[in-house]
Short mmCIF file of C-alpha atoms in Angstrom, two decimals:
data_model
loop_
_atom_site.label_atom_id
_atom_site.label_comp_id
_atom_site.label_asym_id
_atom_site.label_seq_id
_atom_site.Cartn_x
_atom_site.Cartn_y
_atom_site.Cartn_z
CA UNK G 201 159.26 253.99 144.12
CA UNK G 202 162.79 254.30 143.15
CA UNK G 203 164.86 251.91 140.22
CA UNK G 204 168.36 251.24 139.84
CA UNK G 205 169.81 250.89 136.67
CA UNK G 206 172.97 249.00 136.09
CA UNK G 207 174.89 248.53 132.79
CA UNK G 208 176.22 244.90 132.90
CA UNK G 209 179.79 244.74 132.15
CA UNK G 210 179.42 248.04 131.11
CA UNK G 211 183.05 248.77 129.52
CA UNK G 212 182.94 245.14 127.54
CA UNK G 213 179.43 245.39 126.50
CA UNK G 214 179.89 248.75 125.07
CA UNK G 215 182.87 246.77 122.58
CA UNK G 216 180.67 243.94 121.94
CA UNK G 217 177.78 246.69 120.25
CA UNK G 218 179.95 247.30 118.28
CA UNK G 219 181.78 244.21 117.30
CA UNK G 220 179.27 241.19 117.51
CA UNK G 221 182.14 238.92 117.11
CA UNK G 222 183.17 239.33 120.82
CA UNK G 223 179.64 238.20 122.11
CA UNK G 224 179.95 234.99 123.96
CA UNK G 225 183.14 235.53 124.09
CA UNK G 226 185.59 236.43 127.22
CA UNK G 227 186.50 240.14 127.30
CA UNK G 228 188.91 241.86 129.62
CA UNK G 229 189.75 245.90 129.83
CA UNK G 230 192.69 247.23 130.72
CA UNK G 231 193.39 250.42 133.01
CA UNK G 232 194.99 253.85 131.87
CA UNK G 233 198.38 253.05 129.80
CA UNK G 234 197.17 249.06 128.91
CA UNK G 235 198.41 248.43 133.21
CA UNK G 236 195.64 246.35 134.89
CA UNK G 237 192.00 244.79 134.11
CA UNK G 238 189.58 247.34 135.10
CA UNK G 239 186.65 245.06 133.65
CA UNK G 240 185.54 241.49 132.56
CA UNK G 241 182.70 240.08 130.59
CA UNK G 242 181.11 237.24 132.80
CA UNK G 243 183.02 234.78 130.56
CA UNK G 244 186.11 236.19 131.86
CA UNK G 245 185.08 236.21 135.45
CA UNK G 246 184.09 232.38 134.87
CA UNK G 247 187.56 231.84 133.47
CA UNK G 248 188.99 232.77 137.03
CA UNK G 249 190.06 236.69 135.57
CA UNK G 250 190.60 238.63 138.62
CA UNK G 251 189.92 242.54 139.02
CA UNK G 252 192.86 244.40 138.77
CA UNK G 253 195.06 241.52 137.61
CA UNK G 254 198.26 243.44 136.18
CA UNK G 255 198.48 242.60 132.02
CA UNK G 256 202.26 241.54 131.89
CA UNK G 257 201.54 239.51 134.95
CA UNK G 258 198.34 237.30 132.83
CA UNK G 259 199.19 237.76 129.21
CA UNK G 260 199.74 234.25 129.50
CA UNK G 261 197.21 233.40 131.05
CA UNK G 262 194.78 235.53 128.99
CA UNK G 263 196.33 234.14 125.36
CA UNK G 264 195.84 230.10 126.90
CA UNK G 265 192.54 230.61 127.56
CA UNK G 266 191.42 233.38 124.32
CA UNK G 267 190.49 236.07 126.49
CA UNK G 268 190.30 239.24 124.36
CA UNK G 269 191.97 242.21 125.62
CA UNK G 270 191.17 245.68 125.03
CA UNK G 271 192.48 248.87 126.03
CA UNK G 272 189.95 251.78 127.52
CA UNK G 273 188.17 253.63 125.09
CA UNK G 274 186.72 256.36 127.09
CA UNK G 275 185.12 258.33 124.96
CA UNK G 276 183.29 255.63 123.46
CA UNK G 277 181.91 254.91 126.94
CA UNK G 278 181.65 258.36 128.16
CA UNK G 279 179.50 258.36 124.68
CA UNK G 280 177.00 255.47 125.31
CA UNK G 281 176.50 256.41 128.67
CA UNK G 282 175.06 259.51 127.95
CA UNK G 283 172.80 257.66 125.37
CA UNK G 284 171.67 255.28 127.91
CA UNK G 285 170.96 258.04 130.33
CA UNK G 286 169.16 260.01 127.87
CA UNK G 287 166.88 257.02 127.55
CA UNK G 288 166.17 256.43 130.57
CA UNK G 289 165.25 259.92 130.91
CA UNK G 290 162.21 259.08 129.12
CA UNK G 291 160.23 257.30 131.63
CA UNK G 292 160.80 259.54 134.50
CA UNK G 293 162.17 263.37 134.40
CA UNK G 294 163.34 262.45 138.11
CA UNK G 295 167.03 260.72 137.09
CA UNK G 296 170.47 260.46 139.12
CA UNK G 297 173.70 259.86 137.26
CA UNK G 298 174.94 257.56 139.91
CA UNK G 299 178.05 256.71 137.55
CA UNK G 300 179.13 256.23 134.57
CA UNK G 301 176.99 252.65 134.73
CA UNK G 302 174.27 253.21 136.95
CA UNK G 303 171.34 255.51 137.90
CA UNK G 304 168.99 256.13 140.07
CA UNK G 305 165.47 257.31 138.61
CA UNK G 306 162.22 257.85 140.80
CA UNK G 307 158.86 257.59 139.97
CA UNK G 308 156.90 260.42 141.55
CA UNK G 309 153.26 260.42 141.63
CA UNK G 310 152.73 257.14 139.85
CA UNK G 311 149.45 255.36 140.51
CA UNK G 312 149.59 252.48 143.69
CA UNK G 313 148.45 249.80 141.03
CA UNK G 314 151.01 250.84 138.81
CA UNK G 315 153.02 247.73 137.22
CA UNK G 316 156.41 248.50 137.77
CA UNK G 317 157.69 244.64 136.93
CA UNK G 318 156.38 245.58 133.42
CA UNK G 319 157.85 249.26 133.36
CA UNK G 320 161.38 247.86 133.93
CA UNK G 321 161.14 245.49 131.33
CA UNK G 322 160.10 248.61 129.36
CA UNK G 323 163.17 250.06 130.42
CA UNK G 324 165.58 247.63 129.80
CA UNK G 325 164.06 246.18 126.60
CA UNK G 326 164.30 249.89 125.01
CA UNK G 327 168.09 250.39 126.19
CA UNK G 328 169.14 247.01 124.79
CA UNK G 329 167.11 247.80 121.45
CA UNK G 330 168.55 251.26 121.16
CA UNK G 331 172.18 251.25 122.59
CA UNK G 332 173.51 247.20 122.56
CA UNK G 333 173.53 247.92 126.09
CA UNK G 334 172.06 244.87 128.48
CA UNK G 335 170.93 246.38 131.80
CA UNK G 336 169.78 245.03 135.16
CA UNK G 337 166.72 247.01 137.07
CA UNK G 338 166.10 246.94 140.50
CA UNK G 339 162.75 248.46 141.97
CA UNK G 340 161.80 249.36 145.39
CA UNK G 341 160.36 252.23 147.52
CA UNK G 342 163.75 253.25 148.56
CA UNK G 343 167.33 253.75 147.07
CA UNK G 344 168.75 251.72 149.20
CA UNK G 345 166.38 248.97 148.54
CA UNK G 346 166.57 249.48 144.93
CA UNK G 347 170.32 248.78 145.24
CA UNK G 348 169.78 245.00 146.68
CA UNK G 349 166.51 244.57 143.92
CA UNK G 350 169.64 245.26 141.32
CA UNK G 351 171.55 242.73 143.02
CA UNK G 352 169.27 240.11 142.53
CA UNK G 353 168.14 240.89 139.53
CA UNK G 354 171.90 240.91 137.98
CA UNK G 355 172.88 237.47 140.56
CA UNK G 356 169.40 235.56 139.17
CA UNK G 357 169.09 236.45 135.41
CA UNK G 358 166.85 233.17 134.54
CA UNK G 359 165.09 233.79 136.93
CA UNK G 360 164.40 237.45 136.90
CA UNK G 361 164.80 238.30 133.25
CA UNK G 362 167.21 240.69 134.35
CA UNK G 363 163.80 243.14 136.11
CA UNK G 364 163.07 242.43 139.99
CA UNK G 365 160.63 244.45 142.18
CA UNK G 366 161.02 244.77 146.06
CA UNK G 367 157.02 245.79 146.29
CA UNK G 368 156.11 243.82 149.56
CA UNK G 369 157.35 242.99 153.44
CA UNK G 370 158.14 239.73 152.38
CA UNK G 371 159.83 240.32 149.14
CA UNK G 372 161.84 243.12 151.38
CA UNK G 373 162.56 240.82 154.36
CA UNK G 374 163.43 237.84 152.14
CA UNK G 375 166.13 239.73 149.94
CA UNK G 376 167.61 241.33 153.27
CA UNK G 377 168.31 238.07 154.67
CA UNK G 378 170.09 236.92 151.45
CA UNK G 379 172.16 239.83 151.16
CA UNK G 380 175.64 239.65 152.71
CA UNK G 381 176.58 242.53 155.50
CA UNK G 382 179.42 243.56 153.04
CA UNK G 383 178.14 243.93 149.87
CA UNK G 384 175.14 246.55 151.40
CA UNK G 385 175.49 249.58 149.06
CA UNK G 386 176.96 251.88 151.59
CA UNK G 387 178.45 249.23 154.43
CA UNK G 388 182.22 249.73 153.75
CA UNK G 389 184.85 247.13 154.67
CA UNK G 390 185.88 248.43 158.09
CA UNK G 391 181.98 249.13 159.07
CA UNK G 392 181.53 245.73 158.06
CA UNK G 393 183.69 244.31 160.38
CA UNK G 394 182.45 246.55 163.22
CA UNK G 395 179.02 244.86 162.27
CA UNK G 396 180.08 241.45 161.99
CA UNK G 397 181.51 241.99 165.83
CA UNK G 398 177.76 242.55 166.57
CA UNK G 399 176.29 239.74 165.33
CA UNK G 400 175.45 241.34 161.73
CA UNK G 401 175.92 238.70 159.10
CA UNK G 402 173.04 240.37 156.84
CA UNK G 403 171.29 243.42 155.59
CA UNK G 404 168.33 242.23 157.95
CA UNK G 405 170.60 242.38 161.09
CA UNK G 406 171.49 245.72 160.60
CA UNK G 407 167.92 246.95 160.51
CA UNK G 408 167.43 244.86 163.80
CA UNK G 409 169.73 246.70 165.52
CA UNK G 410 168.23 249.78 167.87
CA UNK G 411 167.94 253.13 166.13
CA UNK G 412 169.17 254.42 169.22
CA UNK G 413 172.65 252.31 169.38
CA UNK G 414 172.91 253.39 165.78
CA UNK G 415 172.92 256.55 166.39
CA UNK G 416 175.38 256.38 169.42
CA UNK G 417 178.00 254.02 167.58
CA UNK G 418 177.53 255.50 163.73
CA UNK G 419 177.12 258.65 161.97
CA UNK G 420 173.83 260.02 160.91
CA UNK G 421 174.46 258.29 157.40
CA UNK G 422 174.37 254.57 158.76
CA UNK G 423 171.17 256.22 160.37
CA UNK G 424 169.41 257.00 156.91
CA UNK G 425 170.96 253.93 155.38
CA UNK G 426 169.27 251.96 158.17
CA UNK G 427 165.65 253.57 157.90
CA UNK G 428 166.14 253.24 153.90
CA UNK G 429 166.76 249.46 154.61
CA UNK G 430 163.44 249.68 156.66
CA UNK G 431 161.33 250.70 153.71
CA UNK G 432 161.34 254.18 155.26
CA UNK G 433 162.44 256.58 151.87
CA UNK G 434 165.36 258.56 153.88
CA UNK G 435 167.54 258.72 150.81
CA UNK G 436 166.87 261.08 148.27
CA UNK G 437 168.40 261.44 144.37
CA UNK G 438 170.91 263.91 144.75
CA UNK G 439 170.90 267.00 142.67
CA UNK G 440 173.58 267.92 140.33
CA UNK G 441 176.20 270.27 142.10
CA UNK G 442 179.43 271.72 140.86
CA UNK G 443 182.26 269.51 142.00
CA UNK G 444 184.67 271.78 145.10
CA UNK G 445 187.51 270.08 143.84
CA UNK G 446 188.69 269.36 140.42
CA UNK G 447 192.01 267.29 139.33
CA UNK G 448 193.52 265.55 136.21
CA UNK G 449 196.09 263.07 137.22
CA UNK G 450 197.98 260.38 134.73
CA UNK G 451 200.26 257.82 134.60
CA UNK G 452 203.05 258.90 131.82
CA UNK G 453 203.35 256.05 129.05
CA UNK G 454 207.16 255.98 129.93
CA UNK G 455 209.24 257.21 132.82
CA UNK G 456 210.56 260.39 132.91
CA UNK G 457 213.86 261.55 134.83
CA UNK G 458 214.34 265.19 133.05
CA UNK G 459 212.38 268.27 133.67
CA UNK G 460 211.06 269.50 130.05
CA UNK G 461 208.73 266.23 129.49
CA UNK G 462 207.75 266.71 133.15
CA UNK G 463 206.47 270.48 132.53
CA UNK G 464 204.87 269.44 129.21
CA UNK G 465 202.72 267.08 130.71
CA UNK G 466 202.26 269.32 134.10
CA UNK G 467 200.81 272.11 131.67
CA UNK G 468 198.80 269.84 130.10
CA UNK G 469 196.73 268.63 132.89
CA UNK G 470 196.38 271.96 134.14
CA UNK G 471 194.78 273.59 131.09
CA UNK G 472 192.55 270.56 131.00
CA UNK G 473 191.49 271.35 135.05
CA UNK G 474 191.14 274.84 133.86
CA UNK G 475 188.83 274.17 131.02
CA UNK G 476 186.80 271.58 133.45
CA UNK G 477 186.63 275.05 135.81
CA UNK G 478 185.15 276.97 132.58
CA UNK G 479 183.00 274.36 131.77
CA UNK G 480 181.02 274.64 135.40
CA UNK G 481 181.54 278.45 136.06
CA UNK G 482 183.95 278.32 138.54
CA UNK G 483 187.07 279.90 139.16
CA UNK G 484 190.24 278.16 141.97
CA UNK G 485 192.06 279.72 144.62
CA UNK G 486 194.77 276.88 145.42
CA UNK G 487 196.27 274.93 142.35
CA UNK G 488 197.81 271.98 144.04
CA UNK G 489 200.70 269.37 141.97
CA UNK G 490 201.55 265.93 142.74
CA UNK G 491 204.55 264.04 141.45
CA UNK G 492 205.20 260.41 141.81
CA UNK G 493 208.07 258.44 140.61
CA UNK G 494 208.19 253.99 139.59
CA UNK G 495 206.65 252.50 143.01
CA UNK G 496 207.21 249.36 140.67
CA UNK G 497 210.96 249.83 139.67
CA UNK G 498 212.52 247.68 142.42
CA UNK G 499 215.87 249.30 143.56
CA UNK G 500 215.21 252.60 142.30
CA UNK G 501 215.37 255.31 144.30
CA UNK G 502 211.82 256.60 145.28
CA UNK G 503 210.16 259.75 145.21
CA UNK G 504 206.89 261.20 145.87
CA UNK G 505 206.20 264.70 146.57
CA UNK G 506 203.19 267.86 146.37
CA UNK G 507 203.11 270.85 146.97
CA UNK G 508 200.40 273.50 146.32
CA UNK G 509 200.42 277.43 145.26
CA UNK G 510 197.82 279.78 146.88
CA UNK G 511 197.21 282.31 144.66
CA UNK G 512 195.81 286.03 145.25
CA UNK G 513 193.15 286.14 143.08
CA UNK G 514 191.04 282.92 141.77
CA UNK G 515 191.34 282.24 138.09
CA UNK G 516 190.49 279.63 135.36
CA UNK G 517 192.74 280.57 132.77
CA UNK G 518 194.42 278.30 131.33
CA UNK G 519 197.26 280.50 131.07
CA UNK G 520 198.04 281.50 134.51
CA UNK G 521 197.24 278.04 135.70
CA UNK G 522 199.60 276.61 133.73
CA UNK G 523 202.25 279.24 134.88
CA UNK G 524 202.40 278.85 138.10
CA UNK G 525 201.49 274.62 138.12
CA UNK G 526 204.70 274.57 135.70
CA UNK G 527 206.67 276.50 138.75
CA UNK G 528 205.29 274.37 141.40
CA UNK G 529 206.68 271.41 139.78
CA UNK G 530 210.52 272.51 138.87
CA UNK G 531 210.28 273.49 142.88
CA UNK G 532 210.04 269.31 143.85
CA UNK G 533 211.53 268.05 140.76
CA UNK G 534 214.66 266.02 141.55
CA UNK G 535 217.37 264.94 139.38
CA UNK G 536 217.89 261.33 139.10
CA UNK G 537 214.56 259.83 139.71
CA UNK G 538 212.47 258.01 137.04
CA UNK G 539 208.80 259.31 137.98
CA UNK G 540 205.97 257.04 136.26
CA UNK G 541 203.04 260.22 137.43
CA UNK G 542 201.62 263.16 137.87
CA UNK G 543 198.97 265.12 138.63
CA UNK G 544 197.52 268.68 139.02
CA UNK G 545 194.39 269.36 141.57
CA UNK G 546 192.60 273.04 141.32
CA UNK G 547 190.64 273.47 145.10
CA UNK G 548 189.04 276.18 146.87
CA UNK G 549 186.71 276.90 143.82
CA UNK G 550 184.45 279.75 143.77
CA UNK G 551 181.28 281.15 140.59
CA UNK G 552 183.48 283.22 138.39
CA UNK G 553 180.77 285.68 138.61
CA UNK G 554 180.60 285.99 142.42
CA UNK G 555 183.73 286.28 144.53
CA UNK G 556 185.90 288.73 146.93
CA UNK G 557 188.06 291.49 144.48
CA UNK G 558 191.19 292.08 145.55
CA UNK G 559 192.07 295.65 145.91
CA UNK G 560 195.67 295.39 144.63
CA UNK G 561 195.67 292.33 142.24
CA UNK G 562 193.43 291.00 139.58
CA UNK G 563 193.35 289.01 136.40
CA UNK G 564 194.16 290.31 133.23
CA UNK G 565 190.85 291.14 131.54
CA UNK G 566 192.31 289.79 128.24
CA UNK G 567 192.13 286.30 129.45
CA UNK G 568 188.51 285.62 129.94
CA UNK G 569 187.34 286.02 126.48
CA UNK G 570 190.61 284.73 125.23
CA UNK G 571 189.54 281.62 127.31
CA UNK G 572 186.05 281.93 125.72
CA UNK G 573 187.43 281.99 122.16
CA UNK G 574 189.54 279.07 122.50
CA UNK G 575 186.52 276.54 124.04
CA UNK G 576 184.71 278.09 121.18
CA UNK G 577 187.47 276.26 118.78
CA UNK G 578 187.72 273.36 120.47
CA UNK G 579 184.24 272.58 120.80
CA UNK G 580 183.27 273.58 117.14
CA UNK G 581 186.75 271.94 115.66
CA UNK G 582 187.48 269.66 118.04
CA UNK G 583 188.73 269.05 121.41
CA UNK G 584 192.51 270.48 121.83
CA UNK G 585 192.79 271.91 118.61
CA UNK G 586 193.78 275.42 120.41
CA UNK G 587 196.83 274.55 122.94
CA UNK G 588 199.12 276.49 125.35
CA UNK G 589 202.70 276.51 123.69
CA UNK G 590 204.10 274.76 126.55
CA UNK G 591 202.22 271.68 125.38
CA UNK G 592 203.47 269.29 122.74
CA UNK G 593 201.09 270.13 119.89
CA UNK G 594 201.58 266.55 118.38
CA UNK G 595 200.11 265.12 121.84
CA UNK G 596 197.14 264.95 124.29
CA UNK G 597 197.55 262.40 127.11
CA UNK G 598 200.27 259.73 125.47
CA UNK G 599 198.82 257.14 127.10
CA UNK G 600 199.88 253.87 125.95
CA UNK G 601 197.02 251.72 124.43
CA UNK G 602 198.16 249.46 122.25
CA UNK G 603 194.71 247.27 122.01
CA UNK G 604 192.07 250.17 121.37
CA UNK G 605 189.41 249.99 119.69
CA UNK G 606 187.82 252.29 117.13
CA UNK G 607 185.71 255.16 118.80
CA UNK G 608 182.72 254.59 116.39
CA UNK G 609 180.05 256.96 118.13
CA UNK G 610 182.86 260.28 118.39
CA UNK G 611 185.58 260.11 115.50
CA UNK G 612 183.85 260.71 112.12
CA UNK G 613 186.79 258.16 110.88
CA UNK G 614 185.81 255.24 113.09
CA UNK G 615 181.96 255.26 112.13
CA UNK G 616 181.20 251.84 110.84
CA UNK G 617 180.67 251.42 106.81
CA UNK G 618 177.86 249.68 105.72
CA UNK G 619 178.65 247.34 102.99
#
């Protein structure tokens, strides 16, 4: 049997653990930079709220009807979710970080009798206790199953308790034929429409349909999804693998239309790609940079360009990265445009331990334990305490976020007083 478990609201009920005040309440999130809501209590949603409304566009709206707004806090969320996870890690060794919300876990070699309605109470009563965190469980014998067991469970919360268990051919059949073609985990927009055009309203339509016109007309994913559906476990938790691309993009709190800011921020994101490369043992071959100018500055000139440096010999120092992203970018830079982003993406990753020399260039041996001796800093005195001096030392991401809240779980200054 497999469970999915979903943080509700995740981002809002993470504030409201810490600040009982806001339960019961409407609660909105805003993006990177305070832009758009990224997440709504189900007050908000009730209020009419919509996902991705832009701030300056509902301020109004959002003051008439006391919706409280918050800016992201991401490493108080990046925070509790590891708590959570670690939690759940309790009842089953077998657990897939889905996302930052959700997870898979499986339970291998538990008995047939076994009462799983009462296990996911279990679960969810001990995240709630522990964390603040109110969950919904789904349980099934497959993952994709599981998904639609979490879908009722979070959709009928009287009647579920917030715990629901797919563990029979009429409990499976019955929540197939409630749930909607498009909101199968998996069934994107496009292959929802192709569906529809065959008569597939529901999740029990698609199973209906021949295995071998699947095949023909899908890929071999719809295939698995389908037998999943079926009750057949096809899908299995995914084991953790280093990521083949890694990239660090932002928004800039302000536009920028000269070239110093520009390369400040450039060299920023790519020390923080080549720490990320550190951090998983891998080393990049192609460092790629993306800059973007206002898309929302009506009669500006436009301008959005990339371009991306192969180098000779792969690397995650910080240093050279830096070097040659900072290069990359004065080669697009234009004069006269306003640009709002920008990004830097490190590809063609390799171990740092295992990869083809190069006869006639390498990297200076200097770096790597330079490299090590700086992570050691940061992680023992805090994260960018050690920083290239083509950064702005006074500085990390200058996002604008004007409505944050304190980061009680990782700033020793934010941790709540007791009175």
């Amino acid at each position: 049997m497999f469970a999915l478990v979903d943080c509700n609201n995740f981002y809002a009920s993470c504030e409201r653990a810490f600040n009982p005040n806001l339960q019961g309440k409407p609660v909105a999130i805003l993006s990177n930079n305070d832009g758009c809501v990224i997440s709504r209590s189900d007050e908000a949603k009730a209020i009419g709220l919509p996902m991705g409304a832009p701030i300056f566009k509902w301020e109004a709206f959002c003051k008439t009807n006391n919706i409280h707004v918050l800016s992201s806090n991401y490493p108080l969320y990046g925070d509790m979710s590891s708590r959570v996870m670690s939690i759940l890690s309790q009842f089953t060794p077998d657990v897939e970080l889905y996302s930052i919300d959700e997870s898979f876990i499986e339970f291998k070699n538990f008995k047939t009798d076994f009462n799983y309605n009462d296990y996911g109470f279990q679960i969810r009563t001990r995240v709630l206790k522990w964390t603040g965190i109110p969950t919904s469980v789904g349980i099934a014998p497959t993952k994709a199953l599981s998904k639609v067991a979490n879908k009722i469970a979070r959709k009928f919360p009287n009647e579920t308790k917030g715990v629901y268990v797919i563990d029979s051919e009429e409990k499976r059949i019955k929540a197939l034929k409630w749930i909607k073609i498009e909101d199968v985990w998996g069934i994107g927009r496009r292959l929802a429409e192709r569906l529809k055009m065959k008569g597939c309203k529901t999740a029990f339509d698609f199973t209906a349909l021949p295995d071998a016109w699947v095949k023909q007309n899908f890929s071999v994913i719809e295939a698995r999804l389908k037998r999943d559906l079926e009750g057949i476990p096809t899908l299995q938790l995914d084991e953790h693998k280093d990521r083949k691309m890694i990239a660090t993009t932002r928004s800039f709190e302000y536009t920028y239309s000269d070239i110093d800011n520009i390369k400040e921020r450039i060299s920023t994101f790519a020390s923080s790609c080549a720490e990320k490369l550190r951090k998983q043992n891998s080393s990049c071959y192609v460092i790629i940079v993306t800059l973007r100018s206002d898309r929302h500055k009506k009669g500006a000139e436009q301008h959005r360009v990339s371009t991306s440096v192969n180098l000779t010999y792969p690397t995650n120092s910080s240093l050279i990265i830096s070097n040659y992203a900072i290069s990359a970018v004065m080669s697009i830079f234009k004069e006269g445009i306003k640009y709002k982003r920008a990004g830097v993406i490190v590809t063609g990753l390799v171990p740092t331990d295992n990869y083809q020399l190069n006869m006639f260039h390498e990297e200076n041996p200097k770096h790597k334990p330079l490299m090590a001796s700086i992570d050691s800093l940061n992680t023992k005195y805090g994260s960018n305490k050690i920083k290239l001096g083509s950064q702005d030392l006074q500085r990390t991401w200058k996002m604008r976020q004007e409505r944050l809240s304190p980061r009680y779980t990782t700033n020793i200054n934010d941790i709540i007083v007791v009175k």
